[in-house]
mmCIF file of C-alpha atoms in Angstrom:
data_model
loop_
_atom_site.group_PDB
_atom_site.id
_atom_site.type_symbol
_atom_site.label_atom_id
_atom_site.label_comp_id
_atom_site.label_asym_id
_atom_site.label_seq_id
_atom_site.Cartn_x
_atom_site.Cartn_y
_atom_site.Cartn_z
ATOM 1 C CA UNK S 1 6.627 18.572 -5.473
ATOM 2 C CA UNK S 2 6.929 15.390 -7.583
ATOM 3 C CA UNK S 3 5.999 13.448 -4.613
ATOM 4 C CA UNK S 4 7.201 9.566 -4.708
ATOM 5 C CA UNK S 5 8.773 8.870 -8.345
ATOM 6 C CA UNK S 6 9.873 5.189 -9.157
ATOM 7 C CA UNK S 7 12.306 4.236 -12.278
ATOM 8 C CA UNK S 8 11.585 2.053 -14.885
ATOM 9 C CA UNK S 9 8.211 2.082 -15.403
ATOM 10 C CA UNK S 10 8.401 -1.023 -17.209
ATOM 11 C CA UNK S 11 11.040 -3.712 -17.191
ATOM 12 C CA UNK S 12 11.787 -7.113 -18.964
ATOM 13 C CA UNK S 13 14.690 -9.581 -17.747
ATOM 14 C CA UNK S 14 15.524 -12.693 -18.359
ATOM 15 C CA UNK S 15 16.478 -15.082 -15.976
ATOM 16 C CA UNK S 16 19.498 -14.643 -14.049
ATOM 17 C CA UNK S 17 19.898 -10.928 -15.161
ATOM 18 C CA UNK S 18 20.595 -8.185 -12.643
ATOM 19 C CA UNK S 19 18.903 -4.642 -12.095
ATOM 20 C CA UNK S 20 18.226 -1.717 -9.903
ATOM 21 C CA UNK S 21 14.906 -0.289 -9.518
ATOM 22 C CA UNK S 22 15.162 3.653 -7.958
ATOM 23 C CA UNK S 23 12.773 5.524 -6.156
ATOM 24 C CA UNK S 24 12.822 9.092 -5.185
ATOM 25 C CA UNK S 25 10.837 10.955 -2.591
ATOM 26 C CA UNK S 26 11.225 15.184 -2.456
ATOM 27 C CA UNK S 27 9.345 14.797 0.686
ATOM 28 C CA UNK S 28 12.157 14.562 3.106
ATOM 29 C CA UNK S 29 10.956 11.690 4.868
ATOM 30 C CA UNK S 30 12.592 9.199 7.305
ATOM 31 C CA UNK S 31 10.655 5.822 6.204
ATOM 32 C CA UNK S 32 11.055 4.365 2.687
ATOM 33 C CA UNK S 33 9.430 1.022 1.880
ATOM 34 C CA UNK S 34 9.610 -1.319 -0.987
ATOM 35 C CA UNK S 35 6.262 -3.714 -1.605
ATOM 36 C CA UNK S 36 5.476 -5.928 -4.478
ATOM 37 C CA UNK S 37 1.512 -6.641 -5.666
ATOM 38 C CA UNK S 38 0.799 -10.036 -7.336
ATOM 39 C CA UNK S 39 -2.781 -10.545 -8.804
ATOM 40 C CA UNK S 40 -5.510 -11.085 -6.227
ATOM 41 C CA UNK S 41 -3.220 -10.447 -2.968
ATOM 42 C CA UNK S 42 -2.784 -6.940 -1.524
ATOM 43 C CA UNK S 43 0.834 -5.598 -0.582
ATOM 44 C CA UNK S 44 3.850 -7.593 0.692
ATOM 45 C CA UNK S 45 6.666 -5.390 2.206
ATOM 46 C CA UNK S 46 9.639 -6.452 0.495
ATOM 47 C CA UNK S 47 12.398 -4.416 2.763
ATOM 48 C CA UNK S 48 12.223 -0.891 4.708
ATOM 49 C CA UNK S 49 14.222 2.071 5.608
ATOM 50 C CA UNK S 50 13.783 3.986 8.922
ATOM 51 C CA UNK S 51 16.365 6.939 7.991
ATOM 52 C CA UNK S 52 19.390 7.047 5.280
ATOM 53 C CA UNK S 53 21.965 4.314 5.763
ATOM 54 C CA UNK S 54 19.512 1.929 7.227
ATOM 55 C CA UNK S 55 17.580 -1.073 5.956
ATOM 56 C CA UNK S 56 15.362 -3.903 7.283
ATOM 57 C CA UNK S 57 13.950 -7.095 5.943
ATOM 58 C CA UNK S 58 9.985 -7.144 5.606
ATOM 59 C CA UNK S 59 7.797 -9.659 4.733
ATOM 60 C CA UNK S 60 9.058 -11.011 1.624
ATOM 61 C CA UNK S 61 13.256 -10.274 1.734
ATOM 62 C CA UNK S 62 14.557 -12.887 -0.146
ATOM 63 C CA UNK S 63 16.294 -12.741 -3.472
ATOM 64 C CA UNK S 64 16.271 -8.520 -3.132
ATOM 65 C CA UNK S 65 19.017 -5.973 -2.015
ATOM 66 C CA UNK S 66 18.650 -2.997 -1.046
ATOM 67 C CA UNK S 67 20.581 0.389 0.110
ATOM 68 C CA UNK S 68 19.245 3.985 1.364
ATOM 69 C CA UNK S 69 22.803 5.925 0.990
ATOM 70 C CA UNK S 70 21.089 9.134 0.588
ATOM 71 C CA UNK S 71 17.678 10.113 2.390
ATOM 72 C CA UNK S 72 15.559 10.917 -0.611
ATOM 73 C CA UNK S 73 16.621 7.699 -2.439
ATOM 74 C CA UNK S 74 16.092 4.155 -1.949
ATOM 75 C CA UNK S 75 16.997 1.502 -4.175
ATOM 76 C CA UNK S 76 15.543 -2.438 -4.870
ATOM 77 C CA UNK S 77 18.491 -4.376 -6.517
ATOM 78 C CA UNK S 78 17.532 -8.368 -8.056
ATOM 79 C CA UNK S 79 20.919 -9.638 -8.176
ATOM 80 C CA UNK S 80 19.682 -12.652 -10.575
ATOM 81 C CA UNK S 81 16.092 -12.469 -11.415
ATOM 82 C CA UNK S 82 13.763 -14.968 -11.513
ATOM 83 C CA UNK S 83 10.281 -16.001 -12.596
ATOM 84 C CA UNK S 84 8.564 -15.780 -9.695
ATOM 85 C CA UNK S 85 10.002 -12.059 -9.061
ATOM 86 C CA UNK S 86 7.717 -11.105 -11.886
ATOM 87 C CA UNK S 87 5.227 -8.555 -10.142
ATOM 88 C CA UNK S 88 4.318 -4.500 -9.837
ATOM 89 C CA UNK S 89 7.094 -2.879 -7.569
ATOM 90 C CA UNK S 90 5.791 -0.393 -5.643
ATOM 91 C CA UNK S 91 7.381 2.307 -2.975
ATOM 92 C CA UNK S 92 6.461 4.446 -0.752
ATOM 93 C CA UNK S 93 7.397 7.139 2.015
ATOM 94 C CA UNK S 94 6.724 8.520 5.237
ATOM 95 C CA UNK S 95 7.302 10.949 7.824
ATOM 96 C CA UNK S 96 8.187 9.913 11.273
ATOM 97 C CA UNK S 97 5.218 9.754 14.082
ATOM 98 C CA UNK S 98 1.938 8.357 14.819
ATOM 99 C CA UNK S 99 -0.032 8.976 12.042
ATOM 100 C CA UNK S 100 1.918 6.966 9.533
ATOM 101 C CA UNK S 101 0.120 7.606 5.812
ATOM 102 C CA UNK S 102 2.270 6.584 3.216
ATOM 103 C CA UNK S 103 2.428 7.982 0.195
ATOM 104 C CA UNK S 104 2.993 5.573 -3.130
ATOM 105 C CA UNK S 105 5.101 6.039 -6.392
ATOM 106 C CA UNK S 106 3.311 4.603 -9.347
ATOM 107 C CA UNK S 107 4.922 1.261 -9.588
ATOM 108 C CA UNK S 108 7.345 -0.416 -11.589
ATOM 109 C CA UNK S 109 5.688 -3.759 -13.748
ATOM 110 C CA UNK S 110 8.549 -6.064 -13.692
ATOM 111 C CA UNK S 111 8.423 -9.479 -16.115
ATOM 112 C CA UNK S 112 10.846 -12.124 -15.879
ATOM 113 C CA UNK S 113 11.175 -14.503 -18.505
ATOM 114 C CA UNK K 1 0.780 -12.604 6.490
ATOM 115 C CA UNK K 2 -1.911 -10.652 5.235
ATOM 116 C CA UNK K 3 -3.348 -8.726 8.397
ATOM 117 C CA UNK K 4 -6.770 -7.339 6.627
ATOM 118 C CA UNK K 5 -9.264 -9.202 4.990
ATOM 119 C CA UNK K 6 -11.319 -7.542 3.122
ATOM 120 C CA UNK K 7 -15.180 -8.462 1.913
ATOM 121 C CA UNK K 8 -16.276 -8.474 -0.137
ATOM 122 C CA UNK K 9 -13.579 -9.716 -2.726
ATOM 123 C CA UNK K 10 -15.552 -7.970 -5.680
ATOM 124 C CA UNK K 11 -18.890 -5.681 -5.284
ATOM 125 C CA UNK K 12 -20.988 -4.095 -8.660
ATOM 126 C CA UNK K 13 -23.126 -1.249 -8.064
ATOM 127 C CA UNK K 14 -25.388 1.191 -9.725
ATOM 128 C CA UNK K 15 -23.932 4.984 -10.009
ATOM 129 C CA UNK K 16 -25.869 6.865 -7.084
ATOM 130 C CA UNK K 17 -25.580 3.905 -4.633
ATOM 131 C CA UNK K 18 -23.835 3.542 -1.963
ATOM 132 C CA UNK K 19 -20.950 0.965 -1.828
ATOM 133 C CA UNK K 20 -19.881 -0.541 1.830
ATOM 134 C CA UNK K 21 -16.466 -2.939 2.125
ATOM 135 C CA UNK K 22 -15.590 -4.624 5.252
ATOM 136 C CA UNK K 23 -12.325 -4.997 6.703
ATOM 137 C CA UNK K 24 -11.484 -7.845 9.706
ATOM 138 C CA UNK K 25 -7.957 -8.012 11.344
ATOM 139 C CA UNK K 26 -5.903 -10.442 13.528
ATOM 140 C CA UNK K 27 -4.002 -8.456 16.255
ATOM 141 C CA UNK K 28 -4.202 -5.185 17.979
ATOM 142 C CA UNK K 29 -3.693 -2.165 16.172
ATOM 143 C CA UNK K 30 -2.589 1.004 16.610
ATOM 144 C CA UNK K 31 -4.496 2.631 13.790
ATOM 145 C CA UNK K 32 -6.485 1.404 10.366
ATOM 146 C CA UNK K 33 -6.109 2.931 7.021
ATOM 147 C CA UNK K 34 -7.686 2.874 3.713
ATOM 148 C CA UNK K 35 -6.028 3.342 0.798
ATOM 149 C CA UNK K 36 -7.736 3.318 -3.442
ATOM 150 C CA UNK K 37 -5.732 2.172 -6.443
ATOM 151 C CA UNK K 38 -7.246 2.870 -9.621
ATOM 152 C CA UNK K 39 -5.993 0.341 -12.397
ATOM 153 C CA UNK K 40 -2.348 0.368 -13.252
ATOM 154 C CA UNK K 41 -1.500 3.495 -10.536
ATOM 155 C CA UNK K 42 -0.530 3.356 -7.270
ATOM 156 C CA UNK K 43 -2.168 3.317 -3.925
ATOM 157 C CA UNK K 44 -3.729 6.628 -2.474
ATOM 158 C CA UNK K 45 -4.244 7.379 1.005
ATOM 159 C CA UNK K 46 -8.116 7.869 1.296
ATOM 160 C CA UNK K 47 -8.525 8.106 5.750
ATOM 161 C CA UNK K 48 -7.089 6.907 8.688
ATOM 162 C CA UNK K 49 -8.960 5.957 11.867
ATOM 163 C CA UNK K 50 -6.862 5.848 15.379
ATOM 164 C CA UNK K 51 -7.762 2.827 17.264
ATOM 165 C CA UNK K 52 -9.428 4.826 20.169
ATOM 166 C CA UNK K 53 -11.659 6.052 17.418
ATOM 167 C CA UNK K 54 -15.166 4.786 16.324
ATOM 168 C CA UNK K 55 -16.177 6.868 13.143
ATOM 169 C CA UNK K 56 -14.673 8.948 10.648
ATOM 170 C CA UNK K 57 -15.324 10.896 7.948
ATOM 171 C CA UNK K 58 -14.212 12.679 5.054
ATOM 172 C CA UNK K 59 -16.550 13.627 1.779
ATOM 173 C CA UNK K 60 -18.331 11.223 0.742
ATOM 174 C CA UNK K 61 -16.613 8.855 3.071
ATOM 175 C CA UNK K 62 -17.293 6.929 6.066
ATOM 176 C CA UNK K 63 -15.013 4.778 8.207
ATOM 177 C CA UNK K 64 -15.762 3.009 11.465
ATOM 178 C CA UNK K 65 -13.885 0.459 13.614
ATOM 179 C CA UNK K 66 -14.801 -1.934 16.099
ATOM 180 C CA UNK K 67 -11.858 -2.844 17.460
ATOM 181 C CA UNK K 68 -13.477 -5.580 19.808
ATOM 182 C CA UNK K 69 -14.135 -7.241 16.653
ATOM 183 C CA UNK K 70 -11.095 -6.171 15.080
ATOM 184 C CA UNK K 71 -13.032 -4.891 12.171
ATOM 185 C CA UNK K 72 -13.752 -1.820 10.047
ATOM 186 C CA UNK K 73 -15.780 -1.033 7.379
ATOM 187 C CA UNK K 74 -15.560 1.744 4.642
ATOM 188 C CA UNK K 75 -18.899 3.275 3.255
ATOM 189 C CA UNK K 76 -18.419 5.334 -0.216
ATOM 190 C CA UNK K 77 -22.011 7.396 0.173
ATOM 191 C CA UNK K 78 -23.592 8.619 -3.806
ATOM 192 C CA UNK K 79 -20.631 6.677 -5.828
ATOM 193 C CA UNK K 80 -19.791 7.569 -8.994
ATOM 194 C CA UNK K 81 -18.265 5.776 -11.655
ATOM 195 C CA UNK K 82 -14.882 7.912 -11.032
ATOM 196 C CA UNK K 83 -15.052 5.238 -7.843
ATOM 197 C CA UNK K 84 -14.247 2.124 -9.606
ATOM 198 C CA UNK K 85 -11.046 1.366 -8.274
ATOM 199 C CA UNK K 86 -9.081 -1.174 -5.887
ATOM 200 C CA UNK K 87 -9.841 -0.941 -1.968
ATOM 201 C CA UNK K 88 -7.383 -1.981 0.611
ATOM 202 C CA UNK K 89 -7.573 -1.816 3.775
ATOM 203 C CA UNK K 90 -3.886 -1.666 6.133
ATOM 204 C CA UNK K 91 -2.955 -2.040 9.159
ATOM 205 C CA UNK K 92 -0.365 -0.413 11.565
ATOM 206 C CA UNK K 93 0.413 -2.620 14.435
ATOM 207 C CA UNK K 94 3.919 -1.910 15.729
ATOM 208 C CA UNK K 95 7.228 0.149 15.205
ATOM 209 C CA UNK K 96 8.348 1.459 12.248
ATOM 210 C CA UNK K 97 5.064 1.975 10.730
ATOM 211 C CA UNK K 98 5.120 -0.756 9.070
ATOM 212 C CA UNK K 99 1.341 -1.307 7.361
ATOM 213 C CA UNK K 100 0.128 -5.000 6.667
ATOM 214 C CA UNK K 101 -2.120 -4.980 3.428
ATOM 215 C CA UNK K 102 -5.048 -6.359 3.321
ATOM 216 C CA UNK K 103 -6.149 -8.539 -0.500
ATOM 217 C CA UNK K 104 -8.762 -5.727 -1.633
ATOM 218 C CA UNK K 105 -11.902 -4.893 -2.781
ATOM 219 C CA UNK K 106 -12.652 -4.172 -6.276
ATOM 220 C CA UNK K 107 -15.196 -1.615 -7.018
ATOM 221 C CA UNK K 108 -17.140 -1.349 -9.948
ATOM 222 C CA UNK K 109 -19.422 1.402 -10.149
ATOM 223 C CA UNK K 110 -21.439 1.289 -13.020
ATOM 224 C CA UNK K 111 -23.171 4.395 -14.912
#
């Protein structure tokens, strides 16, 4: 199993330019999260996914998109980027129940110019 | 919000030592988790403790939780230098399993 696989690893936009960040999980698991890390702070949950064709707004929401139209897939859109969008993109996955361990992909570096 | 604090921010030790971070948190939780990123990787899920739960272990590491002063600390027992890495603690307080990160520790372990 590849586990939790993010695409790009690396990305550089300029302002206002669009993309789509992907992540895949082979896991089969309900919850999909997206989470960006700036220097010196921990994780900030960007949106969520409890199951495909659901999403939810987490800490941080604003100026990202996303969609979950197939289970195994989640996707982080930046309609027009911006400076302060310039972070590692991380996601992650889990199963359903109590124990809730996620399980990360190795992050995207993003840089907005 | 950041949830968990850890402490402290940074911590230098000898290879052979043992390393201890601490972990404080706001609200009630349902469990506590502890997760290592080594530079430039992601996060990997090291132990969880359930809140009705005092100690843990696993290898080389400890976990406990004092959840009436919504605390935990993390004790890496004979570190190496393969242990230099990021420490964060999370926290899973409601629905959805949604974790709250908290800044991290970073380990050095020297050799």
């Amino acid at each position: 199993n590849a586990g939790v696989t993010q695409t790009p690893k690396f990305r550089v936009l300029k302002t206002g330019q669009s993309m789509t960040l992907l992540c895949a999980q082979d896991m089969n698991h309900e919850y999909m999260y997206w989470y960006r890390q700036d220097p010196g702070m921990g994780l900030r949950l960007i949106h969520y996914s409890v199951g495909e064709g659901t999403t939810a707004k987490g800490e941080v929401p604003d100026g990202y998109n996303v969609s979950r139209l197939k289970k195994q897939n989640f996707l982080l859109g930046l309609e027009s980027a911006a400076p302060s969008q310039t972070s590692v993109y991380f996601c992650a996955s889990n199963s359903r129940g109590y124990s809730s361990t996620q399980y990360f992909g190795p992050g995207t570096r993003l840089t907005v110019l | 919000s950041q949830q968990g604090e850890e402490d402290p921010q940074a911590l230098s030790i000898q290879e052979g030592e043992n390393a201890t971070m601490n972990c404080s948190y706001k609200t009630s939780i349902n469990n506590l988790q502890w997760y290592r990123q080594n530079s430039g990787r992601g996060l990997v899920h090291l132990i969880l403790i359930r809140s009705n739960e005092r100690e843990k272990h696993s290898g080389r590491l400890r976990v406990t939780l004092d959840t009436s002063k919504k605390s935990s600390s993390l004790l890496i027992t004979a570190s190496r230098a393969a242990d230099t890495a990021s420490y964060f603690c999370a926290t899973d307080a409601g629905r959805g399993n949604k974790l709250v990160f908290g800044a991290g520790t970073i380990l050095r372990v020297k050799s």
